[in-house]
Amino acid sequence: MTSRMYAIDFYGTKPDGTQAGPEKLTFPGDRLPDAITAAHILMQTNRFSWGSATSFKIFEEDLVLVYSSDRANKTEG
């Protein structure tokens, strides 16, 4: 049974150049690395109503645990 739930906010850019997001999803799991992997996969394979995500933030409650941006091509946490 899973005891944690991570919130993942995805951000991107709309076709007109304005910022899009956050698109909010949740990830149930005990391991933060699993949530990071899932966010990277979703960012690469999923299209939101406004387009593709270029960055995401992972939260546990109100604390930001990870921020990742494709432009920087790195994950910080």
PDB file of N, CA, C and O in Angstrom:
ATOM      1  N   MET A   1       0.841  -1.184   0.000  1.00  0.00           N
ATOM      2  CA  MET A   1       0.000   0.000   0.000  1.00  0.00           C
ATOM      3  C   MET A   1       0.884   1.245   0.000  1.00  0.00           C
ATOM      4  O   MET A   1       1.844   1.337   0.744  1.00  0.00           O
ATOM      5  N   THR A   2       0.545   2.193  -0.832  1.00  0.00           N
ATOM      6  CA  THR A   2       1.336   3.409  -0.990  1.00  0.00           C
ATOM      7  C   THR A   2       0.979   4.420   0.082  1.00  0.00           C
ATOM      8  O   THR A   2      -0.191   4.658   0.347  1.00  0.00           O
ATOM      9  N   SER A   3       1.995   5.047   0.663  1.00  0.00           N
ATOM     10  CA  SER A   3       1.731   6.020   1.711  1.00  0.00           C
ATOM     11  C   SER A   3       1.949   7.457   1.239  1.00  0.00           C
ATOM     12  O   SER A   3       1.574   8.385   1.930  1.00  0.00           O
ATOM     13  N   ARG A   4       2.555   7.648   0.070  1.00  0.00           N
ATOM     14  CA  ARG A   4       2.827   8.991  -0.426  1.00  0.00           C
ATOM     15  C   ARG A   4       2.066   9.259  -1.708  1.00  0.00           C
ATOM     16  O   ARG A   4       1.736   8.361  -2.459  1.00  0.00           O
ATOM     17  N   MET A   5       1.849  10.547  -1.956  1.00  0.00           N
ATOM     18  CA  MET A   5       1.246  10.996  -3.202  1.00  0.00           C
ATOM     19  C   MET A   5       1.998  12.257  -3.609  1.00  0.00           C
ATOM     20  O   MET A   5       2.055  13.224  -2.850  1.00  0.00           O
ATOM     21  N   TYR A   6       2.613  12.217  -4.771  1.00  0.00           N
ATOM     22  CA  TYR A   6       3.327  13.386  -5.280  1.00  0.00           C
ATOM     23  C   TYR A   6       2.442  14.134  -6.264  1.00  0.00           C
ATOM     24  O   TYR A   6       1.755  13.519  -7.080  1.00  0.00           O
ATOM     25  N   ALA A   7       2.446  15.452  -6.193  1.00  0.00           N
ATOM     26  CA  ALA A   7       1.748  16.286  -7.169  1.00  0.00           C
ATOM     27  C   ALA A   7       2.778  16.737  -8.202  1.00  0.00           C
ATOM     28  O   ALA A   7       3.886  17.133  -7.855  1.00  0.00           O
ATOM     29  N   ILE A   8       2.408  16.640  -9.475  1.00  0.00           N
ATOM     30  CA  ILE A   8       3.309  17.050 -10.550  1.00  0.00           C
ATOM     31  C   ILE A   8       2.604  18.125 -11.363  1.00  0.00           C
ATOM     32  O   ILE A   8       1.503  17.908 -11.861  1.00  0.00           O
ATOM     33  N   ASP A   9       3.222  19.287 -11.464  1.00  0.00           N
ATOM     34  CA  ASP A   9       2.713  20.387 -12.282  1.00  0.00           C
ATOM     35  C   ASP A   9       3.562  20.481 -13.539  1.00  0.00           C
ATOM     36  O   ASP A   9       4.791  20.574 -13.458  1.00  0.00           O
ATOM     37  N   PHE A  10       2.907  20.456 -14.692  1.00  0.00           N
ATOM     38  CA  PHE A  10       3.604  20.578 -15.971  1.00  0.00           C
ATOM     39  C   PHE A  10       3.374  21.974 -16.546  1.00  0.00           C
ATOM     40  O   PHE A  10       2.274  22.513 -16.450  1.00  0.00           O
ATOM     41  N   TYR A  11       4.414  22.539 -17.155  1.00  0.00           N
ATOM     42  CA  TYR A  11       4.352  23.868 -17.753  1.00  0.00           C
ATOM     43  C   TYR A  11       4.885  23.801 -19.179  1.00  0.00           C
ATOM     44  O   TYR A  11       5.696  22.938 -19.504  1.00  0.00           O
ATOM     45  N   GLY A  12       4.441  24.725 -19.999  1.00  0.00           N
ATOM     46  CA  GLY A  12       4.919  24.791 -21.368  1.00  0.00           C
ATOM     47  C   GLY A  12       4.624  26.147 -21.964  1.00  0.00           C
ATOM     48  O   GLY A  12       4.386  27.121 -21.242  1.00  0.00           O
ATOM     49  N   THR A  13       4.598  26.199 -23.274  1.00  0.00           N
ATOM     50  CA  THR A  13       4.321  27.435 -23.989  1.00  0.00           C
ATOM     51  C   THR A  13       3.223  27.182 -25.009  1.00  0.00           C
ATOM     52  O   THR A  13       3.284  26.215 -25.768  1.00  0.00           O
ATOM     53  N   LYS A  14       2.230  28.054 -25.022  1.00  0.00           N
ATOM     54  CA  LYS A  14       1.154  27.966 -25.998  1.00  0.00           C
ATOM     55  C   LYS A  14       1.669  28.391 -27.374  1.00  0.00           C
ATOM     56  O   LYS A  14       2.714  29.038 -27.476  1.00  0.00           O
ATOM     57  N   PRO A  15       0.949  28.047 -28.425  1.00  0.00           N
ATOM     58  CA  PRO A  15       1.370  28.443 -29.772  1.00  0.00           C
ATOM     59  C   PRO A  15       1.569  29.949 -29.939  1.00  0.00           C
ATOM     60  O   PRO A  15       2.396  30.385 -30.737  1.00  0.00           O
ATOM     61  N   ASP A  16       0.843  30.765 -29.145  1.00  0.00           N
ATOM     62  CA  ASP A  16       1.001  32.221 -29.262  1.00  0.00           C
ATOM     63  C   ASP A  16       2.180  32.760 -28.446  1.00  0.00           C
ATOM     64  O   ASP A  16       2.407  33.955 -28.386  1.00  0.00           O
ATOM     65  N   GLY A  17       2.914  31.852 -27.797  1.00  0.00           N
ATOM     66  CA  GLY A  17       4.100  32.247 -27.047  1.00  0.00           C
ATOM     67  C   GLY A  17       3.869  32.526 -25.572  1.00  0.00           C
ATOM     68  O   GLY A  17       4.826  32.772 -24.838  1.00  0.00           O
ATOM     69  N   THR A  18       2.626  32.502 -25.104  1.00  0.00           N
ATOM     70  CA  THR A  18       2.356  32.738 -23.691  1.00  0.00           C
ATOM     71  C   THR A  18       2.563  31.457 -22.889  1.00  0.00           C
ATOM     72  O   THR A  18       2.488  30.352 -23.424  1.00  0.00           O
ATOM     73  N   GLN A  19       2.819  31.640 -21.591  1.00  0.00           N
ATOM     74  CA  GLN A  19       3.065  30.488 -20.719  1.00  0.00           C
ATOM     75  C   GLN A  19       1.797  29.671 -20.544  1.00  0.00           C
ATOM     76  O   GLN A  19       0.700  30.214 -20.423  1.00  0.00           O
ATOM     77  N   ALA A  20       1.959  28.362 -20.529  1.00  0.00           N
ATOM     78  CA  ALA A  20       0.850  27.438 -20.320  1.00  0.00           C
ATOM     79  C   ALA A  20       1.086  26.649 -19.044  1.00  0.00           C
ATOM     80  O   ALA A  20       2.215  26.389 -18.665  1.00  0.00           O
ATOM     81  N   GLY A  21       0.014  26.274 -18.421  1.00  0.00           N
ATOM     82  CA  GLY A  21       0.112  25.472 -17.216  1.00  0.00           C
ATOM     83  C   GLY A  21      -0.183  26.310 -15.994  1.00  0.00           C
ATOM     84  O   GLY A  21      -0.454  27.486 -16.102  1.00  0.00           O
ATOM     85  N   PRO A  22      -0.177  25.712 -14.838  1.00  0.00           N
ATOM     86  CA  PRO A  22       0.207  24.323 -14.652  1.00  0.00           C
ATOM     87  C   PRO A  22      -0.916  23.347 -15.006  1.00  0.00           C
ATOM     88  O   PRO A  22      -2.083  23.629 -14.775  1.00  0.00           O
ATOM     89  N   GLU A  23      -0.513  22.252 -15.566  1.00  0.00           N
ATOM     90  CA  GLU A  23      -1.393  21.095 -15.771  1.00  0.00           C
ATOM     91  C   GLU A  23      -1.065  20.151 -14.617  1.00  0.00           C
ATOM     92  O   GLU A  23       0.063  19.685 -14.493  1.00  0.00           O
ATOM     93  N   LYS A  24      -2.023  19.907 -13.743  1.00  0.00           N
ATOM     94  CA  LYS A  24      -1.756  19.185 -12.497  1.00  0.00           C
ATOM     95  C   LYS A  24      -2.119  17.707 -12.605  1.00  0.00           C
ATOM     96  O   LYS A  24      -3.217  17.378 -13.026  1.00  0.00           O
ATOM     97  N   LEU A  25      -1.178  16.856 -12.236  1.00  0.00           N
ATOM     98  CA  LEU A  25      -1.399  15.418 -12.164  1.00  0.00           C
ATOM     99  C   LEU A  25      -0.871  14.921 -10.825  1.00  0.00           C
ATOM    100  O   LEU A  25      -0.062  15.589 -10.179  1.00  0.00           O
ATOM    101  N   THR A  26      -1.307  13.751 -10.414  1.00  0.00           N
ATOM    102  CA  THR A  26      -0.779  13.153  -9.188  1.00  0.00           C
ATOM    103  C   THR A  26      -0.114  11.828  -9.519  1.00  0.00           C
ATOM    104  O   THR A  26      -0.477  11.158 -10.479  1.00  0.00           O
ATOM    105  N   PHE A  27       0.870  11.481  -8.703  1.00  0.00           N
ATOM    106  CA  PHE A  27       1.591  10.227  -8.876  1.00  0.00           C
ATOM    107  C   PHE A  27       1.661   9.531  -7.525  1.00  0.00           C
ATOM    108  O   PHE A  27       2.285  10.038  -6.587  1.00  0.00           O
ATOM    109  N   PRO A  28       1.029   8.366  -7.389  1.00  0.00           N
ATOM    110  CA  PRO A  28       1.117   7.625  -6.133  1.00  0.00           C
ATOM    111  C   PRO A  28       2.392   6.783  -6.124  1.00  0.00           C
ATOM    112  O   PRO A  28       2.680   6.060  -7.075  1.00  0.00           O
ATOM    113  N   GLY A  29       3.152   6.904  -5.085  1.00  0.00           N
ATOM    114  CA  GLY A  29       4.366   6.095  -4.996  1.00  0.00           C
ATOM    115  C   GLY A  29       5.195   6.486  -3.797  1.00  0.00           C
ATOM    116  O   GLY A  29       5.113   7.611  -3.322  1.00  0.00           O
ATOM    117  N   ASP A  30       5.999   5.569  -3.322  1.00  0.00           N
ATOM    118  CA  ASP A  30       6.852   5.828  -2.164  1.00  0.00           C
ATOM    119  C   ASP A  30       8.205   6.405  -2.541  1.00  0.00           C
ATOM    120  O   ASP A  30       8.898   6.959  -1.712  1.00  0.00           O
ATOM    121  N   ARG A  31       8.598   6.281  -3.808  1.00  0.00           N
ATOM    122  CA  ARG A  31       9.943   6.696  -4.203  1.00  0.00           C
ATOM    123  C   ARG A  31       9.906   7.913  -5.123  1.00  0.00           C
ATOM    124  O   ARG A  31       9.279   7.887  -6.183  1.00  0.00           O
ATOM    125  N   LEU A  32      10.586   8.972  -4.711  1.00  0.00           N
ATOM    126  CA  LEU A  32      10.676  10.177  -5.518  1.00  0.00           C
ATOM    127  C   LEU A  32      11.307   9.904  -6.883  1.00  0.00           C
ATOM    128  O   LEU A  32      10.815  10.433  -7.892  1.00  0.00           O
ATOM    129  N   PRO A  33      12.359   9.075  -6.991  1.00  0.00           N
ATOM    130  CA  PRO A  33      12.919   8.799  -8.323  1.00  0.00           C
ATOM    131  C   PRO A  33      11.895   8.218  -9.307  1.00  0.00           C
ATOM    132  O   PRO A  33      11.953   8.502 -10.500  1.00  0.00           O
ATOM    133  N   ASP A  34      10.937   7.437  -8.807  1.00  0.00           N
ATOM    134  CA  ASP A  34       9.888   6.900  -9.679  1.00  0.00           C
ATOM    135  C   ASP A  34       8.981   8.024 -10.189  1.00  0.00           C
ATOM    136  O   ASP A  34       8.553   8.009 -11.346  1.00  0.00           O
ATOM    137  N   ALA A  35       8.681   8.989  -9.337  1.00  0.00           N
ATOM    138  CA  ALA A  35       7.857  10.129  -9.747  1.00  0.00           C
ATOM    139  C   ALA A  35       8.600  10.978 -10.781  1.00  0.00           C
ATOM    140  O   ALA A  35       7.996  11.461 -11.743  1.00  0.00           O
ATOM    141  N   ILE A  36       9.898  11.150 -10.599  1.00  0.00           N
ATOM    142  CA  ILE A  36      10.709  11.916 -11.559  1.00  0.00           C
ATOM    143  C   ILE A  36      10.715  11.214 -12.912  1.00  0.00           C
ATOM    144  O   ILE A  36      10.523  11.848 -13.959  1.00  0.00           O
ATOM    145  N   THR A  37      10.912   9.906 -12.909  1.00  0.00           N
ATOM    146  CA  THR A  37      10.906   9.133 -14.158  1.00  0.00           C
ATOM    147  C   THR A  37       9.555   9.250 -14.855  1.00  0.00           C
ATOM    148  O   THR A  37       9.486   9.474 -16.065  1.00  0.00           O
ATOM    149  N   ALA A  38       8.470   9.110 -14.099  1.00  0.00           N
ATOM    150  CA  ALA A  38       7.132   9.220 -14.672  1.00  0.00           C
ATOM    151  C   ALA A  38       6.909  10.610 -15.273  1.00  0.00           C
ATOM    152  O   ALA A  38       6.347  10.730 -16.367  1.00  0.00           O
ATOM    153  N   ALA A  39       7.361  11.646 -14.588  1.00  0.00           N
ATOM    154  CA  ALA A  39       7.202  13.011 -15.100  1.00  0.00           C
ATOM    155  C   ALA A  39       7.979  13.212 -16.396  1.00  0.00           C
ATOM    156  O   ALA A  39       7.473  13.813 -17.344  1.00  0.00           O
ATOM    157  N   HIS A  40       9.201  12.691 -16.456  1.00  0.00           N
ATOM    158  CA  HIS A  40       9.993  12.793 -17.688  1.00  0.00           C
ATOM    159  C   HIS A  40       9.306  12.066 -18.845  1.00  0.00           C
ATOM    160  O   HIS A  40       9.249  12.575 -19.964  1.00  0.00           O
ATOM    161  N   ILE A  41       8.775  10.887 -18.582  1.00  0.00           N
ATOM    162  CA  ILE A  41       8.089  10.121 -19.627  1.00  0.00           C
ATOM    163  C   ILE A  41       6.847  10.870 -20.107  1.00  0.00           C
ATOM    164  O   ILE A  41       6.608  11.008 -21.307  1.00  0.00           O
ATOM    165  N   LEU A  42       6.057  11.377 -19.160  1.00  0.00           N
ATOM    166  CA  LEU A  42       4.861  12.129 -19.530  1.00  0.00           C
ATOM    167  C   LEU A  42       5.211  13.394 -20.312  1.00  0.00           C
ATOM    168  O   LEU A  42       4.522  13.765 -21.264  1.00  0.00           O
ATOM    169  N   MET A  43       6.288  14.041 -19.927  1.00  0.00           N
ATOM    170  CA  MET A  43       6.690  15.262 -20.616  1.00  0.00           C
ATOM    171  C   MET A  43       7.089  14.959 -22.066  1.00  0.00           C
ATOM    172  O   MET A  43       6.850  15.764 -22.962  1.00  0.00           O
ATOM    173  N   GLN A  44       7.663  13.796 -22.300  1.00  0.00           N
ATOM    174  CA  GLN A  44       8.111  13.427 -23.639  1.00  0.00           C
ATOM    175  C   GLN A  44       6.997  12.848 -24.499  1.00  0.00           C
ATOM    176  O   GLN A  44       7.038  12.965 -25.722  1.00  0.00           O
ATOM    177  N   THR A  45       5.998  12.218 -23.884  1.00  0.00           N
ATOM    178  CA  THR A  45       5.005  11.477 -24.670  1.00  0.00           C
ATOM    179  C   THR A  45       3.608  12.081 -24.652  1.00  0.00           C
ATOM    180  O   THR A  45       2.786  11.721 -25.485  1.00  0.00           O
ATOM    181  N   ASN A  46       3.313  12.957 -23.719  1.00  0.00           N
ATOM    182  CA  ASN A  46       1.958  13.467 -23.563  1.00  0.00           C
ATOM    183  C   ASN A  46       1.827  14.870 -24.151  1.00  0.00           C
ATOM    184  O   ASN A  46       2.722  15.689 -24.019  1.00  0.00           O
ATOM    185  N   ARG A  47       0.698  15.116 -24.803  1.00  0.00           N
ATOM    186  CA  ARG A  47       0.385  16.473 -25.258  1.00  0.00           C
ATOM    187  C   ARG A  47      -0.830  16.950 -24.476  1.00  0.00           C
ATOM    188  O   ARG A  47      -1.846  16.272 -24.419  1.00  0.00           O
ATOM    189  N   PHE A  48      -0.693  18.120 -23.881  1.00  0.00           N
ATOM    190  CA  PHE A  48      -1.800  18.717 -23.148  1.00  0.00           C
ATOM    191  C   PHE A  48      -2.625  19.554 -24.126  1.00  0.00           C
ATOM    192  O   PHE A  48      -2.227  19.737 -25.279  1.00  0.00           O
ATOM    193  N   SER A  49      -3.727  20.090 -23.684  1.00  0.00           N
ATOM    194  CA  SER A  49      -4.598  20.873 -24.578  1.00  0.00           C
ATOM    195  C   SER A  49      -3.866  22.072 -25.171  1.00  0.00           C
ATOM    196  O   SER A  49      -4.171  22.520 -26.265  1.00  0.00           O
ATOM    197  N   TRP A  50      -2.840  22.567 -24.490  1.00  0.00           N
ATOM    198  CA  TRP A  50      -2.086  23.730 -24.953  1.00  0.00           C
ATOM    199  C   TRP A  50      -0.786  23.351 -25.654  1.00  0.00           C
ATOM    200  O   TRP A  50      -0.048  24.205 -26.130  1.00  0.00           O
ATOM    201  N   GLY A  51      -0.429  22.079 -25.693  1.00  0.00           N
ATOM    202  CA  GLY A  51       0.801  21.640 -26.362  1.00  0.00           C
ATOM    203  C   GLY A  51       1.635  20.745 -25.469  1.00  0.00           C
ATOM    204  O   GLY A  51       1.125  20.122 -24.538  1.00  0.00           O
ATOM    205  N   SER A  52       2.926  20.684 -25.736  1.00  0.00           N
ATOM    206  CA  SER A  52       3.838  19.819 -24.978  1.00  0.00           C
ATOM    207  C   SER A  52       4.450  20.570 -23.802  1.00  0.00           C
ATOM    208  O   SER A  52       4.754  21.763 -23.899  1.00  0.00           O
ATOM    209  N   ALA A  53       4.660  19.848 -22.715  1.00  0.00           N
ATOM    210  CA  ALA A  53       5.294  20.440 -21.536  1.00  0.00           C
ATOM    211  C   ALA A  53       6.795  20.568 -21.764  1.00  0.00           C
ATOM    212  O   ALA A  53       7.415  19.721 -22.402  1.00  0.00           O
ATOM    213  N   THR A  54       7.364  21.643 -21.248  1.00  0.00           N
ATOM    214  CA  THR A  54       8.810  21.842 -21.325  1.00  0.00           C
ATOM    215  C   THR A  54       9.463  21.826 -19.949  1.00  0.00           C
ATOM    216  O   THR A  54      10.684  21.834 -19.846  1.00  0.00           O
ATOM    217  N   SER A  55       8.642  21.810 -18.900  1.00  0.00           N
ATOM    218  CA  SER A  55       9.191  21.736 -17.550  1.00  0.00           C
ATOM    219  C   SER A  55       8.136  21.174 -16.604  1.00  0.00           C
ATOM    220  O   SER A  55       6.956  21.119 -16.934  1.00  0.00           O
ATOM    221  N   PHE A  56       8.605  20.758 -15.435  1.00  0.00           N
ATOM    222  CA  PHE A  56       7.675  20.283 -14.413  1.00  0.00           C
ATOM    223  C   PHE A  56       8.235  20.557 -13.037  1.00  0.00           C
ATOM    224  O   PHE A  56       9.434  20.779 -12.868  1.00  0.00           O
ATOM    225  N   LYS A  57       7.336  20.582 -12.050  1.00  0.00           N
ATOM    226  CA  LYS A  57       7.691  20.665 -10.631  1.00  0.00           C
ATOM    227  C   LYS A  57       6.996  19.513  -9.934  1.00  0.00           C
ATOM    228  O   LYS A  57       5.845  19.194 -10.244  1.00  0.00           O
ATOM    229  N   ILE A  58       7.693  18.893  -8.997  1.00  0.00           N
ATOM    230  CA  ILE A  58       7.100  17.826  -8.190  1.00  0.00           C
ATOM    231  C   ILE A  58       7.006  18.321  -6.754  1.00  0.00           C
ATOM    232  O   ILE A  58       7.993  18.815  -6.193  1.00  0.00           O
ATOM    233  N   PHE A  59       5.829  18.166  -6.192  1.00  0.00           N
ATOM    234  CA  PHE A  59       5.547  18.618  -4.829  1.00  0.00           C
ATOM    235  C   PHE A  59       5.188  17.439  -3.946  1.00  0.00           C
ATOM    236  O   PHE A  59       4.618  16.461  -4.413  1.00  0.00           O
ATOM    237  N   GLU A  60       5.497  17.592  -2.671  1.00  0.00           N
ATOM    238  CA  GLU A  60       4.925  16.734  -1.641  1.00  0.00           C
ATOM    239  C   GLU A  60       4.312  17.696  -0.637  1.00  0.00           C
ATOM    240  O   GLU A  60       5.035  18.466  -0.003  1.00  0.00           O
ATOM    241  N   GLU A  61       2.995  17.691  -0.589  1.00  0.00           N
ATOM    242  CA  GLU A  61       2.226  18.704   0.137  1.00  0.00           C
ATOM    243  C   GLU A  61       2.566  20.063  -0.476  1.00  0.00           C
ATOM    244  O   GLU A  61       2.415  20.228  -1.671  1.00  0.00           O
ATOM    245  N   ASP A  62       3.064  21.033   0.287  1.00  0.00           N
ATOM    246  CA  ASP A  62       3.369  22.364  -0.261  1.00  0.00           C
ATOM    247  C   ASP A  62       4.850  22.566  -0.549  1.00  0.00           C
ATOM    248  O   ASP A  62       5.272  23.664  -0.891  1.00  0.00           O
ATOM    249  N   LEU A  63       5.648  21.536  -0.429  1.00  0.00           N
ATOM    250  CA  LEU A  63       7.093  21.642  -0.607  1.00  0.00           C
ATOM    251  C   LEU A  63       7.493  21.201  -2.014  1.00  0.00           C
ATOM    252  O   LEU A  63       7.173  20.083  -2.435  1.00  0.00           O
ATOM    253  N   VAL A  64       8.183  22.076  -2.748  1.00  0.00           N
ATOM    254  CA  VAL A  64       8.693  21.695  -4.068  1.00  0.00           C
ATOM    255  C   VAL A  64       9.921  20.820  -3.858  1.00  0.00           C
ATOM    256  O   VAL A  64      10.895  21.229  -3.231  1.00  0.00           O
ATOM    257  N   LEU A  65       9.872  19.602  -4.374  1.00  0.00           N
ATOM    258  CA  LEU A  65      10.981  18.665  -4.213  1.00  0.00           C
ATOM    259  C   LEU A  65      11.905  18.669  -5.419  1.00  0.00           C
ATOM    260  O   LEU A  65      13.111  18.487  -5.275  1.00  0.00           O
ATOM    261  N   VAL A  66      11.338  18.846  -6.613  1.00  0.00           N
ATOM    262  CA  VAL A  66      12.118  18.752  -7.845  1.00  0.00           C
ATOM    263  C   VAL A  66      11.588  19.759  -8.847  1.00  0.00           C
ATOM    264  O   VAL A  66      10.385  19.942  -8.979  1.00  0.00           O
ATOM    265  N   TYR A  67      12.503  20.397  -9.550  1.00  0.00           N
ATOM    266  CA  TYR A  67      12.151  21.227 -10.704  1.00  0.00           C
ATOM    267  C   TYR A  67      12.985  20.740 -11.871  1.00  0.00           C
ATOM    268  O   TYR A  67      14.182  20.525 -11.732  1.00  0.00           O
ATOM    269  N   SER A  68      12.357  20.535 -13.018  1.00  0.00           N
ATOM    270  CA  SER A  68      13.079  20.067 -14.185  1.00  0.00           C
ATOM    271  C   SER A  68      12.641  20.854 -15.408  1.00  0.00           C
ATOM    272  O   SER A  68      11.465  21.148 -15.579  1.00  0.00           O
ATOM    273  N   SER A  69      13.608  21.181 -16.251  1.00  0.00           N
ATOM    274  CA  SER A  69      13.322  21.904 -17.478  1.00  0.00           C
ATOM    275  C   SER A  69      14.074  21.258 -18.628  1.00  0.00           C
ATOM    276  O   SER A  69      15.260  20.966 -18.506  1.00  0.00           O
ATOM    277  N   ASP A  70      13.395  21.036 -19.742  1.00  0.00           N
ATOM    278  CA  ASP A  70      14.061  20.496 -20.925  1.00  0.00           C
ATOM    279  C   ASP A  70      15.105  21.454 -21.463  1.00  0.00           C
ATOM    280  O   ASP A  70      16.111  21.046 -22.016  1.00  0.00           O
ATOM    281  N   ARG A  71      14.865  22.744 -21.310  1.00  0.00           N
ATOM    282  CA  ARG A  71      15.828  23.723 -21.818  1.00  0.00           C
ATOM    283  C   ARG A  71      17.167  23.578 -21.109  1.00  0.00           C
ATOM    284  O   ARG A  71      18.214  23.675 -21.730  1.00  0.00           O
ATOM    285  N   ALA A  72      17.112  23.347 -19.829  1.00  0.00           N
ATOM    286  CA  ALA A  72      18.343  23.171 -19.068  1.00  0.00           C
ATOM    287  C   ALA A  72      18.880  21.745 -19.208  1.00  0.00           C
ATOM    288  O   ALA A  72      20.036  21.479 -18.941  1.00  0.00           O
ATOM    289  N   ASN A  73      17.986  20.846 -19.641  1.00  0.00           N
ATOM    290  CA  ASN A  73      18.325  19.423 -19.792  1.00  0.00           C
ATOM    291  C   ASN A  73      18.898  18.837 -18.514  1.00  0.00           C
ATOM    292  O   ASN A  73      19.844  18.065 -18.534  1.00  0.00           O
ATOM    293  N   LYS A  74      18.314  19.242 -17.394  1.00  0.00           N
ATOM    294  CA  LYS A  74      18.770  18.695 -16.118  1.00  0.00           C
ATOM    295  C   LYS A  74      17.632  18.706 -15.113  1.00  0.00           C
ATOM    296  O   LYS A  74      16.641  19.399 -15.306  1.00  0.00           O
ATOM    297  N   THR A  75      17.795  17.973 -14.069  1.00  0.00           N
ATOM    298  CA  THR A  75      16.818  17.937 -12.992  1.00  0.00           C
ATOM    299  C   THR A  75      17.497  18.407 -11.720  1.00  0.00           C
ATOM    300  O   THR A  75      18.604  17.982 -11.416  1.00  0.00           O
ATOM    301  N   GLU A  76      16.830  19.292 -11.015  1.00  0.00           N
ATOM    302  CA  GLU A  76      17.365  19.793  -9.747  1.00  0.00           C
ATOM    303  C   GLU A  76      16.441  19.363  -8.632  1.00  0.00           C
ATOM    304  O   GLU A  76      15.236  19.360  -8.787  1.00  0.00           O
ATOM    305  N   GLY A  77      17.013  19.042  -7.500  1.00  0.00           N
ATOM    306  CA  GLY A  77      16.152  18.644  -6.394  1.00  0.00           C
ATOM    307  C   GLY A  77      16.938  18.475  -5.138  1.00  0.00           C
ATOM    308  O   GLY A  77      18.122  18.557  -5.088  1.00  0.00           O
TER     309      GLY A  77
END
